Short mmCIF file of C-alpha atoms in Angstrom, two decimals:
data_model
loop_
_atom_site.label_atom_id
_atom_site.label_comp_id
_atom_site.label_asym_id
_atom_site.label_seq_id
_atom_site.Cartn_x
_atom_site.Cartn_y
_atom_site.Cartn_z
CA MET A 166 -4.07 19.52 -10.13
CA HIS A 167 -1.30 16.93 -10.12
CA SER A 168 -1.23 14.16 -12.65
CA VAL A 169 -0.82 10.42 -12.16
CA PRO A 170 2.24 8.87 -13.87
CA ALA A 171 1.20 7.01 -17.04
CA GLU A 172 2.45 3.59 -15.85
CA PHE A 173 -0.13 3.51 -13.01
CA SER A 174 -3.74 2.27 -13.21
CA GLU A 175 -6.41 3.04 -10.64
CA LEU A 176 -7.05 0.18 -8.22
CA PRO A 177 -10.60 -1.06 -7.69
CA PRO A 178 -12.15 0.06 -4.39
CA TYR A 179 -11.46 -2.33 -1.49
CA GLY A 180 -14.63 -1.49 0.42
CA PRO A 181 -16.36 1.59 1.84
CA PHE A 182 -13.41 2.94 3.84
CA TYR A 183 -11.18 2.79 0.77
CA GLN A 184 -13.79 4.79 -1.14
CA LEU A 185 -13.47 7.56 1.47
CA VAL A 186 -9.68 7.88 1.20
CA GLY A 187 -8.81 6.69 -2.34
CA PRO A 188 -8.04 6.56 -5.11
CA MET A 189 -4.84 4.55 -5.13
CA TYR A 190 -2.93 3.35 -8.16
CA GLY A 191 -0.89 0.27 -8.94
CA CYS A 192 1.79 -0.87 -11.37
CA HIS A 193 4.79 -3.16 -11.67
CA ARG A 194 8.15 -1.50 -12.31
CA ASP A 195 11.10 -3.78 -13.06
CA GLY A 196 9.14 -6.64 -11.48
CA VAL A 197 8.43 -4.70 -8.28
CA PRO A 198 4.75 -4.23 -7.35
CA ILE A 199 4.01 -0.60 -6.44
CA VAL A 200 0.91 1.06 -5.02
CA ALA A 201 0.86 4.84 -4.99
CA MET A 202 -1.34 7.81 -4.22
CA ARG A 203 -1.31 11.59 -4.20
CA MET A 204 -1.39 13.04 -0.68
CA GLU A 205 -4.40 15.35 -0.47
CA HIS A 206 -5.53 17.93 2.08
CA ARG A 207 -8.04 15.41 3.55
CA HIS A 208 -5.20 12.95 4.34
CA ARG A 209 -3.29 15.31 6.65
CA ASN A 210 -2.94 15.62 10.40
CA ARG A 211 -2.61 18.82 12.44
CA ALA A 212 1.07 19.06 11.52
CA ASN A 213 0.11 19.18 7.80
CA MET A 214 1.70 15.79 7.13
CA MET A 215 0.01 12.56 6.06
CA HIS A 216 -1.89 11.15 9.04
CA GLY A 217 -0.42 7.93 10.43
CA GLY A 218 -3.72 6.15 9.85
CA MET A 219 -3.54 7.08 6.17
CA VAL A 220 0.04 5.81 5.97
CA ALA A 221 -1.19 2.53 7.50
CA MET A 222 -4.02 2.36 4.94
CA LEU A 223 -1.57 2.83 2.07
CA VAL A 224 0.87 0.24 3.45
CA ASP A 225 -1.84 -2.34 4.12
CA THR A 226 -3.44 -1.81 0.69
CA ALA A 227 -0.07 -2.08 -1.06
CA LEU A 228 0.99 -5.25 0.72
CA VAL A 229 -2.34 -7.05 0.24
CA TRP A 230 -2.71 -5.90 -3.39
CA ALA A 231 0.81 -7.07 -4.26
CA ALA A 232 0.23 -10.45 -2.61
CA ARG A 233 -3.07 -10.90 -4.45
CA GLU A 234 -1.49 -9.91 -7.76
CA THR A 235 1.39 -12.33 -7.30
CA LYS A 236 -0.43 -15.24 -5.67
CA ALA A 237 -3.92 -14.86 -7.12
CA ASP A 238 -4.72 -18.56 -6.69
CA GLN A 239 -4.06 -18.55 -2.91
CA GLY A 240 -7.52 -17.49 -1.81
CA ALA A 241 -8.40 -14.64 0.53
CA LEU A 242 -5.70 -12.84 2.52
CA LEU A 243 -6.22 -11.52 6.03
CA THR A 244 -3.80 -9.05 7.63
CA THR A 245 -2.86 -10.54 11.01
CA ASN A 246 0.03 -8.22 11.82
CA LEU A 247 0.99 -4.79 10.50
CA ALA A 248 3.99 -2.72 11.62
CA ILE A 249 5.00 0.71 10.35
CA ASP A 250 8.07 2.82 10.95
CA PHE A 251 7.55 6.52 10.26
CA ILE A 252 10.82 7.84 8.87
CA GLY A 253 10.11 11.09 7.03
CA GLN A 254 7.38 13.54 6.10
CA ILE A 255 4.68 13.24 3.44
CA ARG A 256 3.20 16.60 2.51
CA GLU A 257 0.13 17.68 0.58
CA GLY A 258 0.69 17.17 -3.15
CA ASP A 259 3.39 14.51 -2.71
CA TRP A 260 3.21 11.40 -4.90
CA VAL A 261 3.83 8.52 -2.46
CA GLU A 262 4.94 5.11 -3.73
CA ALA A 263 4.85 1.89 -1.68
CA ARG A 264 7.40 -0.43 -3.30
CA VAL A 265 6.71 -4.00 -2.22
CA GLU A 266 9.04 -6.93 -1.53
CA PHE A 267 8.06 -10.49 -0.63
CA VAL A 268 10.08 -11.82 2.29
CA ARG A 269 8.48 -15.26 2.33
CA THR A 270 5.34 -16.70 0.82
CA GLY A 271 3.90 -19.95 2.04
CA ARG A 272 0.72 -21.97 1.83
CA LYS A 273 -0.62 -20.51 5.09
CA ILE A 274 1.28 -17.29 5.79
CA ASN A 275 2.91 -14.61 3.65
CA PHE A 276 5.45 -12.11 4.98
CA VAL A 277 5.56 -8.95 2.89
CA GLN A 278 7.29 -5.60 3.36
CA CYS A 279 7.52 -2.26 1.60
CA LEU A 280 9.29 1.05 1.65
CA LEU A 281 7.33 4.25 1.03
CA TYR A 282 9.04 6.82 -1.14
CA VAL A 283 8.44 10.46 -1.95
CA ASP A 284 10.65 11.06 -4.96
CA ASP A 285 13.70 8.95 -4.07
CA LYS A 286 13.53 9.56 -0.32
CA VAL A 287 12.29 6.82 2.05
CA VAL A 288 9.53 8.21 4.28
CA ALA A 289 8.16 5.02 5.90
CA ARG A 290 8.68 1.28 6.16
CA GLY A 291 5.91 -1.26 6.58
CA ASN A 292 5.68 -5.00 6.98
CA THR A 293 2.85 -7.42 7.38
CA GLN A 294 1.93 -11.00 8.02
CA LEU A 295 -0.94 -12.20 5.83
CA LEU A 296 -2.94 -15.30 6.68
CA VAL A 297 -4.00 -17.29 3.61
CA ILE A 298 -7.64 -18.38 3.81
CA PRO A 299 -8.20 -21.02 1.12
CA GLU A 300 -11.40 -20.60 -0.83
CA THR A 301 -13.83 -23.42 -0.28
CA LYS A 302 -15.50 -25.06 -3.24
CA ASN A 303 -19.25 -25.67 -2.97
#
């Protein structure tokens, strides 16, 4: 069984679907938020690579988690756009890291992007638009 690098902590579950496909892990390295996971047999497609839906789940989780971690006082965040470019292969046993960058954060919309790495090779690129939903006070 593969280990998880010591700098990473397990993320809390983000709902029932996450519980089916997780766990995922998060950390900050040199100020960069990172969400990572180990690609398992259950995450693969027929070509024995990570299924595109699983890549989307990792990208979306990473981008929302990073935005929440950085702008915790903003309120809820809703993904209103998500785009992914599949660049390389992710195979069973690979440790996949989504390294996040904030393009622009505003009061109503955040634009966030990430690159997915296996070792030091880029395997996917993702970007999102997150709608900020201010929390109402009762």
